[in-house]
Structures are given as C-alpha cells and as structure tokens.
Coordinates of C-alpha atoms in Angstrom, one line a residue:
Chain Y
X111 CA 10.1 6.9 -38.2
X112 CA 11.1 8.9 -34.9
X113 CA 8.8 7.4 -32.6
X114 CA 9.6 4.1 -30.9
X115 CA 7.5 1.7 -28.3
X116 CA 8.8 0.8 -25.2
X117 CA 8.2 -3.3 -24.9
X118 CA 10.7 -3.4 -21.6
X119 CA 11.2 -1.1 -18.8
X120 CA 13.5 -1.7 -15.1
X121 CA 13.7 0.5 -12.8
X122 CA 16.3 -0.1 -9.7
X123 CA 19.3 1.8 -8.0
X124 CA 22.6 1.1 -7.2
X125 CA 24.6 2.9 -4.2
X126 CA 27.5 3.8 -6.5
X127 CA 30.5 4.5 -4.3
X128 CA 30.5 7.4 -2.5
X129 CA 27.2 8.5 -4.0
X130 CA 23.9 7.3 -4.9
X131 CA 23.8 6.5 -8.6
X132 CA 20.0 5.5 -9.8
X133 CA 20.0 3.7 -13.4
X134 CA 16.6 3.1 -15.3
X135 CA 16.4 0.5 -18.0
X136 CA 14.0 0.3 -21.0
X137 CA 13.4 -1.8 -24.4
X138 CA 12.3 -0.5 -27.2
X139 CA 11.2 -1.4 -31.0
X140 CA 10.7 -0.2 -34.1
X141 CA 10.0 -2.8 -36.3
X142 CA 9.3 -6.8 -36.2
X143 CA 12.5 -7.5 -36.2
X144 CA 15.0 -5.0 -34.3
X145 CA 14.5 -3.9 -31.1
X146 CA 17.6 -2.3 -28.7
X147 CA 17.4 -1.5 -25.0
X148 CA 18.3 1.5 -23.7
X149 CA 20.4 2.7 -20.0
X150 CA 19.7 6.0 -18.5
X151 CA 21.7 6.7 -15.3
X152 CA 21.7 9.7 -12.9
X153 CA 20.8 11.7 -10.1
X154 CA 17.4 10.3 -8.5
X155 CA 15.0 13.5 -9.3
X156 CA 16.0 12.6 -13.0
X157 CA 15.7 9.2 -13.1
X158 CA 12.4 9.2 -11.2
X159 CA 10.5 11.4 -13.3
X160 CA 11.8 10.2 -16.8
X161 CA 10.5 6.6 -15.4
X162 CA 7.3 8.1 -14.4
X163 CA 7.0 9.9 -18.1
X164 CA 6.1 6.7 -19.8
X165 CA 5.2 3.2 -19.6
X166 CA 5.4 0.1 -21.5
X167 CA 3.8 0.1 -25.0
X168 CA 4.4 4.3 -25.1
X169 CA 5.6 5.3 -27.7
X170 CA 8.5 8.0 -27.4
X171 CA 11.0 10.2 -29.4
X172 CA 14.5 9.7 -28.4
X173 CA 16.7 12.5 -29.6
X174 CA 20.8 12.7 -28.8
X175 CA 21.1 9.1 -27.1
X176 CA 24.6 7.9 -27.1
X177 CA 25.4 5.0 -28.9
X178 CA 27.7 2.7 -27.7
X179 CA 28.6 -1.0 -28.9
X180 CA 27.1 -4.2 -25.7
X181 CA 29.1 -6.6 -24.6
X182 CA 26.0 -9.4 -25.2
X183 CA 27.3 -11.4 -22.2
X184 CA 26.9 -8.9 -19.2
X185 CA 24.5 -6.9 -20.8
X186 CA 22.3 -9.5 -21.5
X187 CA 22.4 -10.8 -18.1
X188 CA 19.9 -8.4 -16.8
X189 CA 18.1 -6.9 -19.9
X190 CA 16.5 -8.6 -22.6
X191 CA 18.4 -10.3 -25.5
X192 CA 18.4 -8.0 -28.7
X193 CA 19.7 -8.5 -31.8
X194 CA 21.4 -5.6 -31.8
X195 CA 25.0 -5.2 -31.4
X196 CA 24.5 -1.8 -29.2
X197 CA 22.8 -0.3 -26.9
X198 CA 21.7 3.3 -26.4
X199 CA 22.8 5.5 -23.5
X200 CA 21.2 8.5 -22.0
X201 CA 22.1 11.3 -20.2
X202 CA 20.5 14.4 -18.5
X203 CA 22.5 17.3 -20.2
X204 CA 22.4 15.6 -23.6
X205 CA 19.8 13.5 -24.6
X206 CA 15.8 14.4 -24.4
X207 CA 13.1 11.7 -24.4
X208 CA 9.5 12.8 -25.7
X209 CA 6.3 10.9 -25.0
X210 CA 3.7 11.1 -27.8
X211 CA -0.1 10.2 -27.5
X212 CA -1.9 7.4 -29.0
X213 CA -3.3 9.2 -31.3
X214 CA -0.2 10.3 -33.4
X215 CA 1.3 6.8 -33.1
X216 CA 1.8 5.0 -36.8
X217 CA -0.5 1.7 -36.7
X218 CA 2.2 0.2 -38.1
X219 CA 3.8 0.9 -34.8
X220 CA 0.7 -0.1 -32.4
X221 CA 0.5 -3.3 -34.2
X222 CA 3.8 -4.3 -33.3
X223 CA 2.5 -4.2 -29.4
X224 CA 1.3 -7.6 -30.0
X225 CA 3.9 -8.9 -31.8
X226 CA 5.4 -10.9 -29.6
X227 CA 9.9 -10.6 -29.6
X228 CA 10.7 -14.4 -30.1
X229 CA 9.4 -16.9 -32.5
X230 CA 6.0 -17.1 -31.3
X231 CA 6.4 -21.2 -31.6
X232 CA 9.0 -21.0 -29.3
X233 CA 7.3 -21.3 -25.7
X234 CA 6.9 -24.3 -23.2
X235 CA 3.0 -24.6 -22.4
X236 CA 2.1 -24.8 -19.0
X237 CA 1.9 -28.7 -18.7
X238 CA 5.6 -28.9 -20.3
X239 CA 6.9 -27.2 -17.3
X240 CA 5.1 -28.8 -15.0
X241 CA 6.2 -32.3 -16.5
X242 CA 9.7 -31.2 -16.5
X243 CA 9.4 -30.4 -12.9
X244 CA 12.7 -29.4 -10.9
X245 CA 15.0 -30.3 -14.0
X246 CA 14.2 -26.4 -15.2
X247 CA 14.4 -24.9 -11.9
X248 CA 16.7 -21.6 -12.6
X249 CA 15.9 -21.7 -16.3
X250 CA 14.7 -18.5 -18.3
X251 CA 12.0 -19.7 -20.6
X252 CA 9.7 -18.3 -22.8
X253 CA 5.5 -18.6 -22.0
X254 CA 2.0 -18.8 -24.0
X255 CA -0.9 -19.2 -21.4
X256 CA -4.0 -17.3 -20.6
X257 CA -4.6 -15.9 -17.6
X258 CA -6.9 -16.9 -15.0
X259 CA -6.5 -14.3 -12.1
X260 CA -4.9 -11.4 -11.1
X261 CA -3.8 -10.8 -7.4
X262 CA -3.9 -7.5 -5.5
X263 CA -0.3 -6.7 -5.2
X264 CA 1.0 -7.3 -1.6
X265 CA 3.3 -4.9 0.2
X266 CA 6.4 -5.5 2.0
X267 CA 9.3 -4.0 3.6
X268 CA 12.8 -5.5 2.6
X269 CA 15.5 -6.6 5.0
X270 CA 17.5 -3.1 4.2
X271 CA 14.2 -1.3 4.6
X272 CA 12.9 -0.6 1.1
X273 CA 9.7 -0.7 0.1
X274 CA 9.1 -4.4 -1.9
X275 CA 5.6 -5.1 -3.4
X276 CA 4.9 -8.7 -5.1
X277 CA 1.6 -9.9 -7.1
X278 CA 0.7 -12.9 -8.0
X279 CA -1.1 -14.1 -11.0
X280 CA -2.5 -17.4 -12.3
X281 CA -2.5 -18.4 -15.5
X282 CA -3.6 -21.8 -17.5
X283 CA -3.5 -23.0 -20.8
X284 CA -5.0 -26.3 -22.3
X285 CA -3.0 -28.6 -20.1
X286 CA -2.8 -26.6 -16.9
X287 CA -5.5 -25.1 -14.7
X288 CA -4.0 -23.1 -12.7
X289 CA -0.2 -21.7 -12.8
X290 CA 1.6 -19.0 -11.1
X291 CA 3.4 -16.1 -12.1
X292 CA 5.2 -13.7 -9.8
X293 CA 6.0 -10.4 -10.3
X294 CA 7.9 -8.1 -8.2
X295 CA 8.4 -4.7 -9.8
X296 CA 6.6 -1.7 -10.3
X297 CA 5.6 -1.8 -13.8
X298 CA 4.8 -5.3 -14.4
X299 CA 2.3 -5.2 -11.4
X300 CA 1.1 -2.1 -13.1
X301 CA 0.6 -4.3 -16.5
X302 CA -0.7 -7.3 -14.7
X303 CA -3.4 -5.1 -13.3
X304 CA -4.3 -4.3 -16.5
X305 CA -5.2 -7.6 -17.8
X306 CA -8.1 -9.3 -17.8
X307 CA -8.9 -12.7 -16.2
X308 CA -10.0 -15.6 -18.4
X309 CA -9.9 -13.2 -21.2
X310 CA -6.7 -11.9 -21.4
X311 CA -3.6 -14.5 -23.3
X312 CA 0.4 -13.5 -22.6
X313 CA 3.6 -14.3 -24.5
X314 CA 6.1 -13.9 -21.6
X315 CA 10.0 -14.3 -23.2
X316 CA 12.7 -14.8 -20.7
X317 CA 10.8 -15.8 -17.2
X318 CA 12.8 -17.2 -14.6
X319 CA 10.9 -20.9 -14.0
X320 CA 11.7 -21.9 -9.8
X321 CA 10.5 -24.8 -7.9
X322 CA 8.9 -23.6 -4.7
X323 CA 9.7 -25.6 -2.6
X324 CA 7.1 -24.4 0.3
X325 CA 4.1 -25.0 -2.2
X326 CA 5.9 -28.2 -4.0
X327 CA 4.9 -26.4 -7.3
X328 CA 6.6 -25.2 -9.8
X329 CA 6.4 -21.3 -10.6
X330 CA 7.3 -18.3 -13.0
X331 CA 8.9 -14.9 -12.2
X332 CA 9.1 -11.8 -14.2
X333 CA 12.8 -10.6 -14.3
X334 CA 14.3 -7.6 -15.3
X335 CA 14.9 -9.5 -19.3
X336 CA 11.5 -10.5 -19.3
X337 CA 9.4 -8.5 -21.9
X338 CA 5.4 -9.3 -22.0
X339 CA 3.0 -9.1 -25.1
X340 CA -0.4 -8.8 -23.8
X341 CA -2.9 -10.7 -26.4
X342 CA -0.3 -11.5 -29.2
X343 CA -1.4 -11.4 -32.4
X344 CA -0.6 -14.8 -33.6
X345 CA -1.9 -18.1 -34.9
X346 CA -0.6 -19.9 -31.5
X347 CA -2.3 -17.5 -29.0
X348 CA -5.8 -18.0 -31.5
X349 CA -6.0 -21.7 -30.8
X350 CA -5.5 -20.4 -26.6
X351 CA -8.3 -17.7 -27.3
X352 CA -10.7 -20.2 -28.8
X353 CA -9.9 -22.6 -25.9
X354 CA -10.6 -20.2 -23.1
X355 CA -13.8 -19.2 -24.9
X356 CA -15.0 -22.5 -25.1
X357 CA -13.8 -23.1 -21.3
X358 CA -15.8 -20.5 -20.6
X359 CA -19.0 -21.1 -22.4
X360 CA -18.5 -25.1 -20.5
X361 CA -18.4 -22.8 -17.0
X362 CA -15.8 -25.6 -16.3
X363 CA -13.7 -23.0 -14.6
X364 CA -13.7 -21.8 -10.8
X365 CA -14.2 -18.3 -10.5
X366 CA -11.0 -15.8 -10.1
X367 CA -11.9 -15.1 -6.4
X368 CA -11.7 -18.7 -5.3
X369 CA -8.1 -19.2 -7.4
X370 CA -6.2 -16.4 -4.9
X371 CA -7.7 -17.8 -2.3
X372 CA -5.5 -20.7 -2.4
X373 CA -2.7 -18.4 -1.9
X374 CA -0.3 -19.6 0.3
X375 CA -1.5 -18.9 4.0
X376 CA -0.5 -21.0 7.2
X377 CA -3.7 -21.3 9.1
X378 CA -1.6 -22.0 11.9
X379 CA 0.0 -19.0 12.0
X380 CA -2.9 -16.8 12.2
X381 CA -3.5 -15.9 15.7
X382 CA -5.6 -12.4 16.2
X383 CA -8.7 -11.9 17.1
X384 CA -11.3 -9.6 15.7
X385 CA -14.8 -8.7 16.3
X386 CA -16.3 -7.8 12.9
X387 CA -16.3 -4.2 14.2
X388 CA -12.3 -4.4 15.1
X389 CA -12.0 -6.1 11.3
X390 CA -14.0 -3.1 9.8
X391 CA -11.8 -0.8 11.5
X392 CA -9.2 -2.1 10.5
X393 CA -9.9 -2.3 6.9
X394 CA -10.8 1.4 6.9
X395 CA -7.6 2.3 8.0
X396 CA -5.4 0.4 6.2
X397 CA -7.6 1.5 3.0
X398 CA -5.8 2.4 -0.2
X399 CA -3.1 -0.3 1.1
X400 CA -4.5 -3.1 -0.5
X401 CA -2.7 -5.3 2.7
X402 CA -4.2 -8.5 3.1
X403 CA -5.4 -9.1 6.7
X404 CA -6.1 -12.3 8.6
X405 CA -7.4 -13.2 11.8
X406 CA -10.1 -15.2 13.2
X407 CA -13.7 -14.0 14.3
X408 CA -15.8 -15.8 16.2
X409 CA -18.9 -15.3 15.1
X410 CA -22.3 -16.7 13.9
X411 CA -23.2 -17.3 9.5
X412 CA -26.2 -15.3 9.8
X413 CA -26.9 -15.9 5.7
X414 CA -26.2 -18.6 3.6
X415 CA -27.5 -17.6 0.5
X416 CA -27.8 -21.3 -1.5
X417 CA -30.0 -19.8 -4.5
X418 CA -27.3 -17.3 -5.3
X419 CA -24.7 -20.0 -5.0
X420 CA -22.6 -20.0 -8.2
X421 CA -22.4 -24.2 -7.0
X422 CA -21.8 -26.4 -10.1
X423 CA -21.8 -30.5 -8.8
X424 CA -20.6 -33.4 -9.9
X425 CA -22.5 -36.1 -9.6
X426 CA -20.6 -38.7 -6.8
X427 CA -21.7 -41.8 -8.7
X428 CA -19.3 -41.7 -11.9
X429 CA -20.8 -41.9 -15.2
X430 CA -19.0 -43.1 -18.2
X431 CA -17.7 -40.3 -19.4
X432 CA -16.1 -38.8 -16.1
X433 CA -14.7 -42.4 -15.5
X434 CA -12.2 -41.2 -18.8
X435 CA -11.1 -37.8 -17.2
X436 CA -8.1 -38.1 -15.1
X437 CA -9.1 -36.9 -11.2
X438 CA -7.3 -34.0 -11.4
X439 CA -9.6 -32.7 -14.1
X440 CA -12.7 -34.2 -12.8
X441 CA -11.9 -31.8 -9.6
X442 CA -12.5 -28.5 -12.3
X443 CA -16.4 -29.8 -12.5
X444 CA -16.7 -29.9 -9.2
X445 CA -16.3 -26.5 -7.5
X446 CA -18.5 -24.0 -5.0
X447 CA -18.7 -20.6 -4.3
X448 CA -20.7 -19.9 -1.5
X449 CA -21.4 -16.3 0.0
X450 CA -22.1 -16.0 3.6
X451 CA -22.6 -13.2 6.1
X452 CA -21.0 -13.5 9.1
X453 CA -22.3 -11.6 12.4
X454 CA -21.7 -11.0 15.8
X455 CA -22.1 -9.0 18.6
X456 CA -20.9 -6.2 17.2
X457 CA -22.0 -6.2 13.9
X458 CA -22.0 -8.2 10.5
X459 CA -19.8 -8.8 7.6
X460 CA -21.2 -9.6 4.2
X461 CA -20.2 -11.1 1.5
X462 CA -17.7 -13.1 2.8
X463 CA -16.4 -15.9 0.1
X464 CA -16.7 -19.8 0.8
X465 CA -15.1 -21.8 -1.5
X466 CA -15.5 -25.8 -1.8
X467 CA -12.9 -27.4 0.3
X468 CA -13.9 -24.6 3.1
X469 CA -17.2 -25.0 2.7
X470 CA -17.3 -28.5 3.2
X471 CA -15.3 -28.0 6.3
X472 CA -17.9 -25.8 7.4
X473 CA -18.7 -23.4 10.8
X474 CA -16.2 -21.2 12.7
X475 CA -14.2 -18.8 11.1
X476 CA -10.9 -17.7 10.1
X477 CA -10.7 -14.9 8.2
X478 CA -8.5 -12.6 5.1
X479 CA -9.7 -9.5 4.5
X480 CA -8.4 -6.8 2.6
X481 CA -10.3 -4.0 1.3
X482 CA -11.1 -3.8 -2.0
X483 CA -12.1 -0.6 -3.7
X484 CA -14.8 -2.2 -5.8
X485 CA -16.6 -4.2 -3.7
X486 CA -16.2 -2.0 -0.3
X487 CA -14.0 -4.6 1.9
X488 CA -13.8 -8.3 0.8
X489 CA -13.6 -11.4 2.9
X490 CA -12.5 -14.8 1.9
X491 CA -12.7 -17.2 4.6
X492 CA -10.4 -19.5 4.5
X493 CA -11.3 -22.1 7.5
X494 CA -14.6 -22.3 8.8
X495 CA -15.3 -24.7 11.9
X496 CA -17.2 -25.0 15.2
X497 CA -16.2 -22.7 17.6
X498 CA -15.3 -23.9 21.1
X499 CA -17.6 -21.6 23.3
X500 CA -15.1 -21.4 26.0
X501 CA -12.1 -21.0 23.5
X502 CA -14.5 -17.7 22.4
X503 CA -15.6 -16.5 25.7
X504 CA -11.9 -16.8 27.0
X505 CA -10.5 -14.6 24.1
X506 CA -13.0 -12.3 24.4
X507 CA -13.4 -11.8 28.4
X508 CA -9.2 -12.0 28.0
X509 CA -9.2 -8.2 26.7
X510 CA -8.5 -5.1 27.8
X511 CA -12.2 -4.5 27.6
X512 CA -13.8 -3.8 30.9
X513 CA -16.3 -6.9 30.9
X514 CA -16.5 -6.8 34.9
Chain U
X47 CA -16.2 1.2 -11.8
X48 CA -14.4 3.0 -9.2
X49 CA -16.5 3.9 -5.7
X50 CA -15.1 6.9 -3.6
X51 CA -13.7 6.3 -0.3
X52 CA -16.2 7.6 1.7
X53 CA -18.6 5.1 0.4
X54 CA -16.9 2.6 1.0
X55 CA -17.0 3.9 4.7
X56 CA -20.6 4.2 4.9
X57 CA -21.0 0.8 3.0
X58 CA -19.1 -0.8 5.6
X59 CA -19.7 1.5 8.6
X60 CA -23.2 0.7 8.1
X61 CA -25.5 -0.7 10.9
X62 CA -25.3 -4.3 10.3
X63 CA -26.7 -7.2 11.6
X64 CA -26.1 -7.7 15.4
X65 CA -26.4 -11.2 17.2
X66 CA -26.6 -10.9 20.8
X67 CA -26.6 -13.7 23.8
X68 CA -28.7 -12.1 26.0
X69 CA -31.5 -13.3 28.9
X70 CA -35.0 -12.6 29.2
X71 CA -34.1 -9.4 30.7
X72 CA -31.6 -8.6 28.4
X73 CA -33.8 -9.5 25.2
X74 CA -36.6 -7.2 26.6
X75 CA -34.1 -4.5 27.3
X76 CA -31.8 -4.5 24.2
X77 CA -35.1 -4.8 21.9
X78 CA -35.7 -1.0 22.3
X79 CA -32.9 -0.4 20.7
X80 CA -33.8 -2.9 17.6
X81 CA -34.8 0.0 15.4
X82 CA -31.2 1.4 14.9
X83 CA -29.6 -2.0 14.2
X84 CA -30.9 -5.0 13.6
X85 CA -30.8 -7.7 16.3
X86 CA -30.8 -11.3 16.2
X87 CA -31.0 -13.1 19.9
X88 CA -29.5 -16.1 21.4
X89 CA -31.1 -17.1 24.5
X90 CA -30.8 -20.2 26.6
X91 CA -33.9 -21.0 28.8
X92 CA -35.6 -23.8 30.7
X93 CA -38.6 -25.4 28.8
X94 CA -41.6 -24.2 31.3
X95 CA -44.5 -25.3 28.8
X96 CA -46.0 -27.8 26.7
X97 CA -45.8 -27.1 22.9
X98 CA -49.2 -26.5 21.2
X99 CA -49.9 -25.5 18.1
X100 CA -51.4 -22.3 16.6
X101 CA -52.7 -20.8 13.4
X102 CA -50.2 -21.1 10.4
X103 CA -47.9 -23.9 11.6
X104 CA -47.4 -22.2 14.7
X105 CA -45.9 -24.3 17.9
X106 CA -45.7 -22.2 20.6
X107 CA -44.0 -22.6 24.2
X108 CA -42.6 -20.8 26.9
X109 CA -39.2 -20.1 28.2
X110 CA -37.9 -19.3 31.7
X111 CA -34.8 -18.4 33.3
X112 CA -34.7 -17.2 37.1
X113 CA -38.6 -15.7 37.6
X114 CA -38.2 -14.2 33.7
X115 CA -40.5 -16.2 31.7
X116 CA -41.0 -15.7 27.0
X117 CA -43.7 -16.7 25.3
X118 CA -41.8 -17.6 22.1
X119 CA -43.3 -19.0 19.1
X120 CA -41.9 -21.0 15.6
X121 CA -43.2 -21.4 12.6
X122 CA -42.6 -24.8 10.9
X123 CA -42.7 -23.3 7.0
X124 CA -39.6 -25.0 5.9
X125 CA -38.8 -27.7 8.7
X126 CA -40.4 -28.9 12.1
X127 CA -40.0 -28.0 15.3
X128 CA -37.8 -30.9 17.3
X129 CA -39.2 -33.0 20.0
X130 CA -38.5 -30.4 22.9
X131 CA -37.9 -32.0 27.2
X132 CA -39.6 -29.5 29.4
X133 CA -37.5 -29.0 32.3
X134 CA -34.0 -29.1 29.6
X135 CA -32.5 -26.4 28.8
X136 CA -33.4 -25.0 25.2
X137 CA -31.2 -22.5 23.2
X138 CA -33.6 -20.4 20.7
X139 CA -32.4 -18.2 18.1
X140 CA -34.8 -15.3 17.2
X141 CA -36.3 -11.9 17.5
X142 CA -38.4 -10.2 20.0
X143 CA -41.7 -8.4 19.1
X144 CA -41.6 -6.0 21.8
X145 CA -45.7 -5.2 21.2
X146 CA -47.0 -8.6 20.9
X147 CA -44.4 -9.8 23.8
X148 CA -43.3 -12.8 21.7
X149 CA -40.1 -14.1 20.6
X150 CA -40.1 -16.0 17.2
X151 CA -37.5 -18.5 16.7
X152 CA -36.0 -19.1 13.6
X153 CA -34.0 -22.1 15.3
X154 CA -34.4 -24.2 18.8
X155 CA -32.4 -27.3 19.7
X156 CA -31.3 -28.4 23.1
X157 CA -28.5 -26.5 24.7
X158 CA -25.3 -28.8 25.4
X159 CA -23.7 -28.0 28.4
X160 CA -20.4 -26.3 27.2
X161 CA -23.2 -24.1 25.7
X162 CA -25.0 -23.8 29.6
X163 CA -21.2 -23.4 30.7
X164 CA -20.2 -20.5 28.7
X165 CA -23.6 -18.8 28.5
X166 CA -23.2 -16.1 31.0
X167 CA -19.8 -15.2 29.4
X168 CA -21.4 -14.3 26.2
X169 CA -24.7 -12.3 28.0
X170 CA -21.5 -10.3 29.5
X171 CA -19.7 -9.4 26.2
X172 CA -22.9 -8.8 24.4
X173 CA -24.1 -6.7 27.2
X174 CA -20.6 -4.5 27.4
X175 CA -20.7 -4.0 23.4
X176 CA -24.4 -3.2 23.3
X177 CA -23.5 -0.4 26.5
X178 CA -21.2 1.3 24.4
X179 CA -22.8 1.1 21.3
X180 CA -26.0 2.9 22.8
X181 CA -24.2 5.2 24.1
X182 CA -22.2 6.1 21.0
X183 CA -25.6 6.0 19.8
X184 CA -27.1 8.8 21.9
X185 CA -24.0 11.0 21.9
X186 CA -24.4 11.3 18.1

C-alpha cells in the first residue's frame, strides 16, 4: 500500500549558520509492526505549508523520499524509537508528499490509529508514578489513563521572543484522580483539544515524567518522541473504559470546570482591579486569545442559585463504609459547584464558577476570566471573602476616574 | 456548538444587573432610569419608625437620612425581618417602586460602622458610573 498514517509529527527550527534552516519531523506507519520517522528540512515557506498539509492520523503518499540508514542513538534522542534501521529524508526539489481523504483510506490502515506503538501492557498507571515519586523524575515512560479535563491552551512569549503556547490536561485512571499532562507544541494541543473529557482513554509512549517542584506533584510532558493513540483499541484500555463509565454512572467525579481551576495561580500575586464592566472589556478584546485573566472585583453575589447546584455531600458523621475509604478518596464524594452572579455598580457577571474549598471560604472576590467561545466569557472565582469597605472605596476613589 | 463573535458581544455587553449605593435622593433619582438596566439599591438610613405589619407578611418602616425620608417595606416569605433599633442606622438592600413610592427590601440588618464610614465613598462611585452610563445612554 502507498498510503501511510502519520502517528508523530515535530515541528521546530534551527538558526543554521549563516542562514535560517527550518526542519519538520513526522512518524509514520504502515502496519502493526513497522513504523519509520521521517526529516524534512528547508526553506521556511516549504516547511510551513507541508506541516500545515496534514496532521496526525492523515494519511499521506510519500513519493521520492531519500532513504538513508539512523544512527539509533542521536536520532532517537528527539524522535520516537522505531524499529527501523532508517529513516526517510525529504527534500523540496525531489520528493512530493500527498494527503488523501478519509474516505479512500484502507480500514486496515484507520484501524491501526488505535493501535497503540509499544506493548500495550507496557505502561506505568497513574498511582505507579505517583508512588515512585522523584526516583523517575527525567524518565521517559510510557502511559494508560483517561482523561479528566482538557485546558484552554495558554499563550506566552519566550525569553528570545517567540511565540510559546502550553496546555494542560488532567487525566486519572483507577488509582489516580487527577494527573497532569503538559503539552507544549502545536499539534499535540491541537490533539488534546480534540479529546473528550471523562470519555476519552490515551496510550502516551515516551512522556517525559518531572517532579514539579512548585506544585510538589509529580507531572507528564509530551516530547518531541512522544506519539499518542487516542482510545486504543486494546484489552487494557477496556477495563479503563468500563471504569470511567462506571465512575461516571457513581457521579463520584468533580466536574472538568472545577479540575482547571486548581491550576496553579498565586492569589497573592494578583493585584488589578476590575469593575465587571472593565473585566467585560477586557475579555472582548482579548477575544479569540483564549488568555486567562485575573484580577479582583469588588463586588456584591447578587444570585446564588442553590437548586441548580450540581452539590453532592458527604455526610460529616462517618458511616461504616466511608470509615474503609482512605481520606483522600472520601474527598471525591464530597465536592460543590456552585454558580453565582456577581454585580456591581457597573454591571453583572454571570455564571461565575464556585467550587468547594472557595465556596466554603465564601464573600469577596477574586477573579480568572477568560473568554470562552462557547459559553460567552467564563469566570471561575478562585477566592471569595468579605470585602474591607475602605480597602474598596480606596481602590476605587484611587483612579484616574474623576469622582470629585 | 460554535456561537459567532458578535454574540458573544451582545451576550456579554448586555445590560446586566446594576447594584448601586445610593441615598434617598439618589434612589429616587437613579430609579428613572431602572427600565434600561436593572437596579438593585444599597441604602443606609436612620430607623425613623416603628415596624408594623401589613397584608401578606408585610413589616413595614420608614427610613431617613438628612430631611429625605422611604417608606420601605419586606416581606417575610422565606425568613423574618430582625429585631430593628429606631434611631440605629439600618442598611437595606432593595428596589424602589417609583409609583407606589416604596422601597422593598430583600435584606436589612444594622449597618456597622466601617459600613457608616465608607458609605458616602460608594454613593460617589455609584453616582459617577451611573452619570456616564446615562449619558452614554442618551447619546445612543
């Protein structure tokens, strides 16, 4: 068969000297068994538009590639492992790369996009890692989990000026609720985006396992060897699809929104101020951006809507059963999601999200926003405590605004 | 589903919910404006009254600050009124019916005196914003 499907794909340049040389890396696979990557370097124009001619789990016709025989140890440093003993190299004038639809792809070759490339036993689960702690800090691992939420990618600007973007999903398996994956390039964003919270299971070979030390967690990052199967087809990723169903069907787990909010933010670092009409303004021009914002409003919860509450309680005297469950997942019964409007003088903002430990803290409000294209602009608020009326009439008379 | 960006500007450029500190004065006055945006009022006034009761759980009272007095009324449906001081200073949250000159509470407690303190702070703010908004309003 001509066609191939690309399970792997890196795209980053290197100032070459004296000129600006851009490379572009992609895996492909034609079988269960053999897979091969493949190197395309060139001028920028090139390189940019054959990356943006496919994606991963395309399928593609590669004609005139150049074969040429890996050194395994370099090669294999930054691309996936193969088990072939070359690699295929292409170049502008010689070598022509077709994209073919869906439609005209052999099923024998679709099936293979969920076919994961290692022995599908051959994974740490999420509680393995967690329990080996720091020792596999700097390891590249192979992992089996489901996943529990996807983040809005976040968008940054590197030291050297580029453009960097990072998201952040959670994923948990049977002995972990709740386990973070980064991912900091293009395409795996793209395919993160694409999954499907508490429904969706990955096989992720090669991630890079860290400790992080500001959280004092343990965490996953996509590198450029990594290669996902989304939903693998095997008898290990079944028992993980019959435990997140039944998961579900318990409603033991906390809804997506309320895992990101735990996101890493340092209330004390978040100084602005914004009236709700300041925060809408905001969000409507940095739309499309998909930027998180915080700040802190003072303001007044002018709904707290308790019948819509999505609040599941534990009981605080503890029964029997619960007495069995270690705390940690006694804490998964136990969870709140309460939605609040927040007004003031200028206006009100709905919907914001109030989850447990927040909610318990209660009244006065720091806020994230970020505006989301589904939901208009969304709000999770993070703290919530009593506002010190002279703390809030001092930052407001302390504008520019002519209150005199 | 996707939603198009310019309803995602009218969702959130819609007229929301306004809460206002305002004084007798201020209620009356910002009230005409209540049919373009909703307003919800803060106001901090002396006791000047007894509280009776009226039809339908009704406890009714009145409200002064300088020579501005507000007959104000609240319903206890889902909780009672607290033991209100006349002569203390009360801090009601409500609407004004302009027609029936009445402002129904939806909450009244004493006000503490950082409350007292900051009070005329907040009229201010809410009286600058409220400015410019009706003015925005009428150049439209």
């Amino acid at each position: 068969t001509p066609c191939l499907f690309i399970i792997n794909y890196y795209y980053y340049y290197f100032p070459d000297i004296g000129t600006e040389r851009y490379t572009f890396n992609f895996t492909i696979r034609d079988s269960p068994t053999y897979f091969i990557n493949v190197q395309s370097w060139g001028r920028e124009e090139y390189i940019r538009s054959l990356s943006e001619s496919f994606r991963v789990g395309d399928c593609v016709t590669i004609q005139n590639p150049l074969i040429q025989s890996k050194e395994a140890e370099r090669e294999e440093k930054f691309n996936p492992v193969t088990p072939s003993g070359y690699k295929l190299l292409l170049s502008e004038n010689h070598s022509v790369v077709k994209t073919s639809s869906c439609y005209d792809t052999d099923t024998r070759l679709l099936s293979l996009l969920h076919l994961p490339v290692k022995n599908p036993q051959d994974y740490y689960s999420l509680g393995d890692i967690v329990a080996n702690g720091q020792s596999l800090h700097g390891r590249v691992l192979n992992l089996l989990a489901a996943v529990m939420a996807v983040g809005e990618p976040k968008y940054f600007m590197t030291s050297d000026k580029r453009k960097g973007q990072r998201c952040e999903v959670k994923l948990y398996d049977e002995t972990e609720r709740s386990f973070p994956i980064l991912c900091w390039d293009n395409e795996s964003i793209q395919l993160a985006q694409s999954w499907i919270p508490q429904e969706t299971v990955i096989f992720a070979s090669d991630v890079r396992i860290n400790f992080d030390k500001f959280r004092n967690c343990m965490t996953a990052t996509v590198i450029s060897k990594t290669i996902i199967t989304t939903n693998p087809e095997t008898a290990e990723a079944n028992v993980l699809f019959s435990f997140i169903k039944e998961t579900a069907q318990a409603g033991a787990l906390p809804s997506p929104v309320k895992e990101l909010a735990n996101e890493t933010i340092n209330l004390e670092a978040v100084v602005d101020v914004y009236t709700v009409e300041q925060l809408k303004e905001k969000a409507l021009q940095s739309e499309g951006k998909l930027e998180p914002l915080h700040g802190i409003i003072y303001g007044y919860i002018s709904t707290l809507d308790i019948d819509e509450t999505t609040a599941c309680l534990e009981s605080s005297n503890t029964c029997t059963f619960c007495s069995d469950v270690p705390p940690e997942a006694r804490a998964t019964f136990a969870s709140f999601d309460i939605l609040v409007d927040v007004t003031d003088h200028t206006g009100t903002l709905h919907s914001c999200y109030l989850s447990d430990c927040v909610a318990e803290e209660t009244l006065g409000c720091t806020v994230t926003s970020s505006p989301n294209w589904r939901s208009g602009l969304k709000v999770n608020l993070l703290s919530c405590k009593l506002a010190d009326p002279v703390e809030a009439s001092q930052s407001f008379l302390g504008r520019d605004w002519n209150y005199s | 589903q996707e939603i198009s960006s310019s309803q995602v500007k009218t969702k959130i450029k819609k007229n929301s919910l306004r809460i206002l500190s305002a004084v007798i004065q201020s209620v009356r006055h910002w009230s005409q404006y209540a049919y373009k945006t909703a307003l919800l009022f803060e106001v901090l006034g002396t006791l000047d009254s007894a509280v009776t009761s009226g039809a339908y759980g009704a406890k009714n009272f009145l409200l002064r600050d300088g020579k501005e007095t507000l007959p104000c009324v609240f319903y206890e449906i889902d909780r009672e009124l607290p033991r209100l001081i006349r002569g203390r200073v009360h801090r009601c949250m409500g609407t004004y019916d302009a027609k029936r000159n009445i402002f129904k509470c939806v909450s009244v407690r004493p006000a503490t005196a950082q409350e007292q303190n900051t009070f005329q702070d907040f009229v201010k703010i809410a009286d600058v914003e409220m400015t410019a908004y009706v003015k925005t309003m009428n150049e439209m």
